[in-house]
Amino acid sequence: MLFLIFYKNEKMRIKYILELDGVKIGYTEFEYADPPMGVVHGKIIFEEIDSPYDLFKNHCKKFNVEITADLPKDQLIATYIIPQLKVFLQNGNQLQGWGGAIEGMDSDEFKIEFSGVSSELMQTEFRHHLKKYNEQE
């Protein structure tokens, strides 16, 4: 009988799949977190998206999602939580919480901030962030 053991550590990258309105748009690795606040955030790596600015601007207009910053000349946008933006864990389950907001510009990068992560989920899925936070105290 063969047993395989997998460890998630800081050096291993975990991809969290992002879907907008049911369509895969890319992934994030949630490189950063604020564990006491229940927040994880990271850079978005887009797949087959020419203009993330246009994607999010059009989506927010269509679904009445509040935009907190919009500079068309710079193709910069920031939003409040986008209800149709879903994040999926490696096991295929949807990340539970309040939801994800985005900010960024086409010429630079986009980031997602996902809020409302429970302490239980922070201790399991994001334990590397929790460990790093506890070591700072």
Backbone as a chain_set.jsonl record, in Angstrom:
{"seq": "MLFLIFYKNEKMRIKYILELDGVKIGYTEFEYADPPMGVVHGKIIFEEIDSPYDLFKNHCKKFNVEITADLPKDQLIATYIIPQLKVFLQNGNQLQGWGGAIEGMDSDEFKIEFSGVSSELMQTEFRHHLKKYNEQE", "coords": {"N": [[0.841, -1.168, 0.0], [0.596, 2.194, -0.876], [1.348, 5.315, 0.454], [0.814, 8.695, 0.115], [1.94, 11.815, 1.121], [1.11, 15.143, 1.308], [2.345, 18.356, 1.774], [1.547, 21.682, 2.511], [3.413, 24.481, 2.223], [5.224, 27.567, 2.829], [6.847, 27.825, 0.61], [5.663, 26.437, -1.405], [3.447, 27.014, -4.037], [0.07, 27.774, -4.136], [-2.666, 27.604, -6.21], [-5.528, 29.518, -6.574], [-8.486, 29.368, -8.135], [-10.147, 31.745, -10.151], [-13.345, 32.848, -10.985], [-15.536, 34.729, -12.971], [-18.779, 35.561, -13.102], [-19.343, 32.883, -13.723], [-17.37, 32.2, -15.576], [-14.075, 31.169, -16.095], [-11.41, 33.252, -15.279], [-8.818, 33.384, -14.495], [-6.281, 33.101, -11.969], [-5.217, 33.34, -8.49], [-2.605, 33.503, -6.046], [-2.913, 34.251, -3.498], [-0.932, 35.758, -1.914], [-0.647, 37.323, 0.346], [-1.924, 38.205, 3.633], [-4.206, 39.234, 6.22], [-4.667, 37.904, 8.938], [-6.138, 38.31, 11.517], [-8.161, 39.994, 10.677], [-9.474, 38.511, 8.822], [-8.837, 38.489, 6.105], [-7.568, 37.843, 2.872], [-5.249, 38.398, 0.251], [-4.022, 38.986, -3.094], [-2.031, 38.968, -6.124], [-3.603, 38.955, -9.313], [-3.501, 36.557, -11.801], [-4.177, 36.599, -15.023], [-5.944, 34.704, -17.521], [-6.123, 34.505, -20.872], [-7.323, 37.048, -21.102], [-7.607, 40.102, -22.497], [-7.921, 42.813, -21.703], [-8.143, 43.483, -18.525], [-9.203, 45.706, -17.243], [-11.33, 46.577, -18.961], [-12.898, 44.25, -18.816], [-13.709, 44.142, -16.061], [-14.878, 46.688, -15.785], [-17.042, 46.628, -17.637], [-18.444, 44.458, -16.564], [-19.131, 45.411, -14.002], [-20.783, 47.571, -14.668], [-22.895, 46.2, -15.941], [-23.905, 44.571, -13.857], [-24.431, 46.331, -11.856], [-22.45, 46.857, -9.886], [-20.676, 48.576, -7.442], [-18.235, 50.913, -8.312], [-15.229, 52.044, -7.045], [-13.074, 53.532, -7.842], [-12.202, 54.9, -10.947], [-10.364, 55.387, -13.678], [-10.383, 55.981, -16.783], [-8.509, 56.864, -18.722], [-6.055, 55.938, -17.759], [-6.707, 53.344, -17.554], [-7.415, 52.26, -15.069], [-8.962, 50.735, -12.323], [-11.044, 50.212, -9.461], [-12.976, 48.324, -7.184], [-15.872, 47.71, -5.065], [-16.915, 44.772, -3.245], [-17.459, 42.172, -5.553], [-20.17, 40.409, -6.318], [-20.454, 38.315, -8.212], [-17.932, 37.336, -8.572], [-16.088, 34.601, -8.038], [-14.135, 32.449, -5.981], [-12.169, 29.574, -6.009], [-11.078, 26.811, -4.11], [-8.295, 24.457, -3.995], [-9.461, 21.948, -3.779], [-11.776, 22.219, -5.151], [-13.949, 23.332, -3.885], [-15.867, 26.264, -3.173], [-14.438, 29.273, -2.015], [-15.416, 30.539, 1.027], [-16.905, 33.456, 2.36], [-17.19, 37.039, 2.696], [-16.647, 38.03, 0.169], [-14.924, 39.046, -2.907], [-13.047, 41.912, -3.823], [-11.662, 44.03, -6.35], [-8.709, 45.683, -7.622], [-6.703, 47.651, -9.791], [-4.633, 48.176, -12.749], [-4.43, 48.1, -16.314], [-1.821, 48.454, -17.406], [-0.174, 47.729, -15.371], [-0.683, 45.777, -12.75], [-3.272, 43.632, -11.426], [-5.086, 43.188, -8.401], [-6.688, 41.073, -5.999], [-8.78, 41.342, -3.203], [-9.945, 39.437, -0.712], [-12.471, 39.204, 1.586], [-13.77, 38.427, 4.895], [-13.075, 35.841, 5.642], [-13.361, 32.988, 7.58], [-12.167, 32.27, 10.937], [-11.671, 29.585, 11.313], [-11.268, 28.613, 8.698], [-9.078, 30.158, 8.049], [-7.219, 28.995, 9.719], [-6.892, 26.516, 8.577], [-6.853, 26.408, 5.581], [-5.272, 28.674, 5.091], [-3.09, 28.53, 6.777], [-0.348, 28.977, 6.691], [-0.139, 31.734, 6.428], [-1.243, 32.514, 8.848], [0.59, 31.382, 10.609], [2.892, 32.861, 9.975], [2.006, 35.389, 10.769], [1.617, 34.996, 13.556], [4.235, 34.541, 14.351], [5.315, 37.048, 14.224], [4.426, 38.424, 16.41]], "CA": [[0.0, 0.0, 0.0], [1.397, 3.399, -1.026], [0.774, 6.508, 1.073], [1.42, 9.953, -0.303], [1.631, 12.908, 2.034], [1.377, 16.438, 0.704], [2.405, 19.465, 2.723], [1.512, 23.033, 1.96], [4.273, 25.366, 2.996], [5.385, 28.887, 2.232], [7.556, 27.756, -0.657], [4.778, 25.854, -2.407], [2.43, 27.946, -4.516], [-1.267, 27.212, -4.268], [-3.46, 28.417, -7.127], [-6.951, 29.642, -6.29], [-9.122, 29.682, -9.412], [-11.094, 32.858, -10.138], [-14.394, 32.853, -12.003], [-16.404, 35.9, -12.983], [-20.063, 35.212, -13.713], [-19.296, 31.511, -14.22], [-16.312, 32.009, -16.571], [-12.735, 31.237, -15.508], [-10.633, 34.388, -15.785], [-7.43, 33.257, -14.066], [-6.065, 32.591, -10.613], [-4.363, 34.087, -7.574], [-1.932, 32.659, -5.061], [-3.155, 34.881, -2.191], [0.394, 35.88, -1.316], [-0.673, 38.135, 1.565], [-3.125, 38.054, 4.455], [-4.357, 39.881, 7.521], [-5.47, 36.869, 9.596], [-7.147, 38.742, 12.486], [-9.251, 40.665, 9.969], [-10.122, 37.556, 7.925], [-8.619, 38.981, 4.742], [-6.449, 37.352, 2.07], [-5.184, 39.135, -1.01], [-2.9, 38.635, -3.944], [-2.013, 39.353, -7.53], [-4.411, 38.136, -10.216], [-2.867, 36.113, -13.044], [-5.284, 36.417, -15.966], [-5.781, 33.747, -18.608], [-6.873, 34.863, -22.08], [-8.046, 38.305, -20.903], [-6.804, 41.168, -23.093], [-8.001, 44.021, -20.888], [-8.878, 43.297, -17.27], [-9.96, 46.931, -16.979], [-12.596, 46.494, -19.708], [-13.663, 43.134, -18.269], [-14.34, 44.528, -14.799], [-15.728, 47.87, -15.995], [-18.282, 46.169, -18.27], [-19.161, 43.61, -15.612], [-19.691, 46.254, -12.939], [-21.917, 48.311, -15.251], [-23.975, 45.251, -16.208], [-24.471, 44.021, -12.625], [-24.606, 47.402, -10.866], [-21.459, 46.748, -8.816], [-20.112, 49.905, -7.218], [-16.833, 51.153, -8.653], [-14.712, 53.053, -6.118], [-12.139, 54.367, -8.597], [-12.23, 54.595, -12.382], [-9.607, 56.336, -14.481], [-10.333, 55.365, -18.113], [-7.275, 57.224, -19.426], [-5.002, 55.051, -17.263], [-7.307, 52.01, -17.456], [-7.319, 51.891, -13.664], [-10.282, 50.533, -11.724], [-11.15, 49.56, -8.149], [-14.392, 48.055, -6.915], [-16.281, 47.046, -3.835], [-17.073, 43.331, -3.465], [-18.172, 41.773, -6.767], [-20.861, 39.16, -5.955], [-20.297, 37.27, -9.226], [-16.532, 36.908, -8.584], [-15.979, 33.423, -7.174], [-12.795, 31.897, -5.782], [-12.265, 28.147, -5.725], [-9.937, 26.168, -3.469], [-7.74, 23.343, -4.768], [-10.371, 20.798, -3.748], [-12.946, 22.539, -5.957], [-14.952, 24.053, -3.1], [-15.819, 27.717, -3.264], [-13.975, 29.982, -0.828], [-16.542, 31.187, 1.686], [-16.621, 34.725, 3.017], [-18.014, 38.137, 2.18], [-16.417, 38.13, -1.26], [-13.697, 39.651, -3.396], [-13.003, 43.198, -4.514], [-10.441, 44.107, -7.16], [-8.147, 46.978, -7.989], [-5.54, 47.511, -10.646], [-4.623, 48.849, -14.044], [-3.955, 47.231, -17.394], [-0.387, 48.572, -17.652], [0.576, 47.259, -14.206], [-1.229, 44.492, -12.318], [-4.536, 43.653, -10.692], [-5.084, 42.434, -7.152], [-7.973, 40.747, -5.39], [-8.824, 41.303, -1.739], [-11.095, 38.623, -0.32], [-12.762, 39.484, 2.995], [-14.75, 37.602, 5.591], [-12.616, 34.46, 5.8], [-13.552, 32.575, 8.976], [-10.935, 31.894, 11.638], [-11.455, 28.156, 11.069], [-10.678, 28.464, 7.368], [-7.75, 30.765, 8.113], [-6.353, 28.029, 10.405], [-6.664, 25.333, 7.743], [-6.439, 26.73, 4.214], [-4.268, 29.747, 5.061], [-2.32, 28.403, 8.018], [0.985, 29.562, 6.501], [-0.265, 33.159, 6.744], [-1.484, 32.604, 10.288], [1.874, 31.085, 11.253], [3.751, 34.029, 9.776], [1.469, 36.461, 11.608], [1.888, 34.666, 14.959], [5.679, 34.666, 14.587], [5.644, 38.476, 14.317], [4.017, 38.972, 17.71]], "C": [[0.895, 1.243, 0.0], [0.665, 4.577, -0.404], [1.539, 7.727, 0.586], [0.99, 11.038, 0.669], [2.037, 14.21, 1.357], [1.362, 17.501, 1.791], [2.289, 20.771, 1.95], [2.442, 23.864, 2.827], [4.468, 26.664, 2.238], [6.052, 28.832, 0.861], [6.698, 27.171, -1.777], [3.701, 26.866, -2.776], [1.114, 27.214, -4.699], [-2.068, 28.152, -5.156], [-4.93, 28.352, -6.735], [-7.614, 30.166, -7.564], [-10.157, 30.789, -9.232], [-12.074, 32.719, -11.294], [-15.22, 34.117, -11.842], [-17.653, 35.541, -13.768], [-20.009, 33.838, -14.392], [-18.213, 31.209, -15.236], [-14.95, 32.159, -15.891], [-11.965, 32.389, -16.142], [-9.161, 34.292, -15.408], [-7.337, 32.685, -12.669], [-5.268, 33.593, -9.783], [-3.693, 33.093, -6.647], [-2.149, 33.187, -3.642], [-1.847, 34.957, -1.401], [0.394, 36.581, 0.042], [-1.968, 37.901, 2.335], [-3.048, 38.938, 5.689], [-5.257, 38.946, 8.327], [-6.488, 37.372, 10.615], [-8.362, 39.405, 11.834], [-9.988, 39.719, 9.02], [-9.998, 37.941, 6.466], [-7.403, 38.292, 4.123], [-6.445, 38.146, 0.771], [-3.941, 38.743, -1.79], [-3.09, 39.123, -5.365], [-2.896, 38.402, -8.332], [-3.587, 37.825, -11.462], [-4.011, 35.777, -13.999], [-4.924, 35.404, -17.04], [-6.721, 34.148, -19.739], [-7.784, 36.077, -21.88], [-7.156, 39.417, -21.437], [-6.767, 42.42, -22.228], [-8.821, 43.75, -19.629], [-9.719, 44.523, -16.908], [-11.325, 46.869, -17.658], [-13.493, 45.391, -19.156], [-14.416, 43.561, -17.01], [-15.258, 45.735, -14.955], [-17.074, 47.447, -16.591], [-19.112, 45.318, -17.314], [-19.85, 44.462, -14.54], [-20.872, 47.076, -13.443], [-23.127, 47.391, -15.405], [-24.681, 44.806, -14.93], [-24.616, 45.058, -11.508], [-23.682, 47.26, -9.658], [-20.788, 48.109, -8.671], [-18.615, 49.928, -7.515], [-16.339, 52.272, -7.746], [-13.697, 53.98, -6.766], [-12.182, 53.922, -10.05], [-11.522, 55.709, -13.127], [-9.426, 55.73, -15.87], [-9.033, 55.643, -18.868], [-6.127, 56.282, -19.038], [-5.437, 53.586, -17.221], [-7.088, 51.427, -16.058], [-8.721, 51.785, -13.094], [-10.125, 49.874, -10.357], [-12.629, 49.409, -7.846], [-14.604, 47.671, -5.453], [-16.415, 45.565, -4.168], [-17.938, 43.068, -4.699], [-18.847, 40.429, -6.484], [-20.649, 38.012, -6.942], [-18.851, 36.784, -9.361], [-16.368, 35.791, -7.554], [-14.531, 32.939, -7.141], [-12.958, 30.439, -5.372], [-10.953, 27.614, -5.159], [-9.447, 25.016, -4.342], [-8.672, 22.14, -4.812], [-11.661, 21.042, -4.529], [-14.052, 23.252, -5.21], [-14.77, 25.554, -3.246], [-15.337, 28.297, -1.942], [-15.147, 30.76, -0.247], [-16.081, 32.447, 2.406], [-17.538, 35.784, 2.451], [-17.863, 38.28, 0.675], [-15.146, 38.879, -1.595], [-13.923, 40.969, -4.104], [-11.693, 43.247, -5.288], [-9.984, 45.553, -7.284], [-6.942, 46.725, -8.874], [-5.664, 48.296, -11.928], [-3.964, 47.953, -15.081], [-2.439, 47.275, -17.568], [0.465, 48.073, -16.485], [0.079, 45.872, -13.805], [-2.556, 44.719, -11.615], [-4.391, 42.786, -9.457], [-6.513, 42.174, -6.718], [-7.793, 40.772, -3.878], [-10.105, 40.575, -1.355], [-11.284, 38.755, 1.18], [-13.759, 38.487, 3.571], [-14.373, 36.142, 5.714], [-12.728, 34.098, 7.285], [-12.217, 32.194, 9.615], [-10.626, 30.412, 11.424], [-10.781, 27.922, 9.72], [-9.275, 29.062, 7.332], [-6.762, 29.771, 8.737], [-6.061, 26.791, 9.554], [-6.089, 25.711, 6.384], [-5.291, 27.737, 4.164], [-3.38, 29.714, 6.299], [-0.913, 28.98, 7.893], [0.957, 31.062, 6.79], [-0.455, 33.363, 8.244], [-0.183, 32.363, 11.057], [2.808, 32.289, 11.159], [3.301, 35.189, 10.668], [1.813, 36.216, 13.079], [3.365, 34.78, 15.311], [6.107, 36.119, 14.735], [5.347, 39.048, 15.697], [5.086, 38.806, 18.757]], "O": [[1.84, 1.332, 0.784], [-0.506, 4.811, -0.7], [2.768, 7.769, 0.644], [-0.19, 11.159, 0.997], [3.167, 14.356, 0.892], [0.461, 17.531, 2.629], [2.865, 20.93, 0.873], [2.264, 23.934, 4.043], [3.942, 26.84, 1.139], [5.832, 29.719, 0.035], [6.977, 27.385, -2.957], [3.114, 27.5, -1.899], [1.055, 26.164, -5.339], [-2.144, 29.351, -4.892], [-5.5, 27.271, -6.585], [-7.329, 31.278, -8.009], [-10.943, 30.773, -8.284], [-11.676, 32.499, -12.438], [-15.559, 34.521, -10.73], [-17.584, 35.252, -14.963], [-20.549, 33.648, -15.482], [-18.129, 30.082, -15.723], [-14.698, 33.145, -15.198], [-11.875, 32.498, -17.365], [-8.338, 35.036, -15.942], [-8.181, 31.901, -12.237], [-4.719, 34.563, -10.307], [-4.165, 31.968, -6.484], [-1.619, 32.621, -2.686], [-1.684, 34.31, -0.366], [1.348, 36.44, 0.807], [-2.973, 37.462, 1.775], [-1.97, 39.332, 6.133], [-6.468, 39.159, 8.399], [-7.626, 36.903, 10.592], [-9.462, 39.375, 12.385], [-11.025, 40.09, 8.47], [-10.927, 37.751, 5.682], [-6.353, 38.17, 4.753], [-7.498, 38.52, 0.254], [-2.958, 38.246, -1.24], [-4.151, 39.615, -5.749], [-2.935, 37.2, -8.067], [-3.042, 38.728, -12.096], [-4.723, 34.792, -13.805], [-3.762, 35.261, -17.421], [-7.943, 34.135, -19.59], [-8.886, 36.126, -22.425], [-6.074, 39.658, -20.902], [-5.709, 43.02, -22.041], [-10.051, 43.785, -19.665], [-10.805, 44.399, -16.341], [-12.354, 47.08, -17.016], [-14.705, 45.571, -19.041], [-15.627, 43.36, -16.91], [-16.311, 45.795, -14.319], [-18.126, 47.862, -16.104], [-20.335, 45.444, -17.262], [-21.018, 44.243, -14.22], [-21.854, 47.257, -12.723], [-24.245, 47.757, -15.044], [-25.905, 44.676, -14.908], [-24.89, 44.709, -10.36], [-24.096, 47.519, -8.528], [-20.382, 48.719, -9.661], [-17.847, 49.09, -7.042], [-16.958, 53.335, -7.68], [-13.482, 55.095, -6.289], [-12.196, 52.728, -10.349], [-12.014, 56.835, -13.202], [-8.436, 55.042, -16.12], [-8.515, 54.772, -19.566], [-5.329, 55.883, -19.886], [-4.645, 52.702, -16.896], [-6.648, 50.29, -15.888], [-9.569, 52.64, -13.348], [-9.205, 49.09, -10.126], [-13.437, 50.264, -8.208], [-13.666, 47.358, -4.72], [-16.061, 45.149, -5.271], [-19.004, 43.66, -4.865], [-18.165, 39.407, -6.417], [-20.665, 36.849, -6.539], [-18.574, 35.908, -10.181], [-16.494, 36.017, -6.351], [-13.807, 33.011, -8.134], [-13.769, 30.108, -4.507], [-9.87, 27.921, -5.657], [-10.105, 24.642, -5.313], [-8.668, 21.392, -5.789], [-12.539, 20.18, -4.568], [-15.002, 23.731, -5.827], [-13.656, 26.046, -3.421], [-15.772, 27.867, -0.874], [-15.79, 31.543, -0.945], [-14.996, 32.485, 2.986], [-18.54, 35.475, 1.806], [-18.823, 38.609, -0.021], [-14.391, 39.292, -0.715], [-14.864, 41.123, -4.883], [-10.725, 42.579, -4.923], [-10.747, 46.498, -7.084], [-6.247, 45.719, -8.73], [-6.656, 48.986, -12.168], [-3.072, 47.162, -14.775], [-1.826, 46.245, -17.849], [1.689, 48.001, -16.597], [0.402, 44.89, -14.473], [-2.911, 45.843, -11.26], [-3.673, 41.786, -9.459], [-7.426, 42.942, -7.023], [-6.792, 40.291, -3.346], [-11.208, 41.041, -1.64], [-10.376, 38.458, 1.957], [-14.483, 37.805, 2.846], [-15.244, 35.287, 5.873], [-12.238, 34.832, 8.143], [-11.262, 31.843, 8.923], [-9.46, 30.023, 11.36], [-9.842, 27.133, 9.613], [-8.388, 28.533, 6.663], [-5.602, 29.712, 8.33], [-5.075, 26.096, 9.797], [-4.948, 25.364, 6.077], [-4.433, 27.655, 3.285], [-2.971, 30.76, 6.804], [-0.343, 29.427, 8.888], [1.917, 31.606, 7.335], [0.114, 34.284, 8.83], [0.108, 33.055, 12.033], [3.433, 32.683, 12.144], [4.131, 35.887, 11.25], [2.254, 37.133, 13.771], [3.706, 35.085, 16.453], [7.157, 36.394, 15.314], [5.948, 40.042, 16.104], [4.897, 39.215, 19.902]]}, "num_chains": 1, "name": "protein.A"}
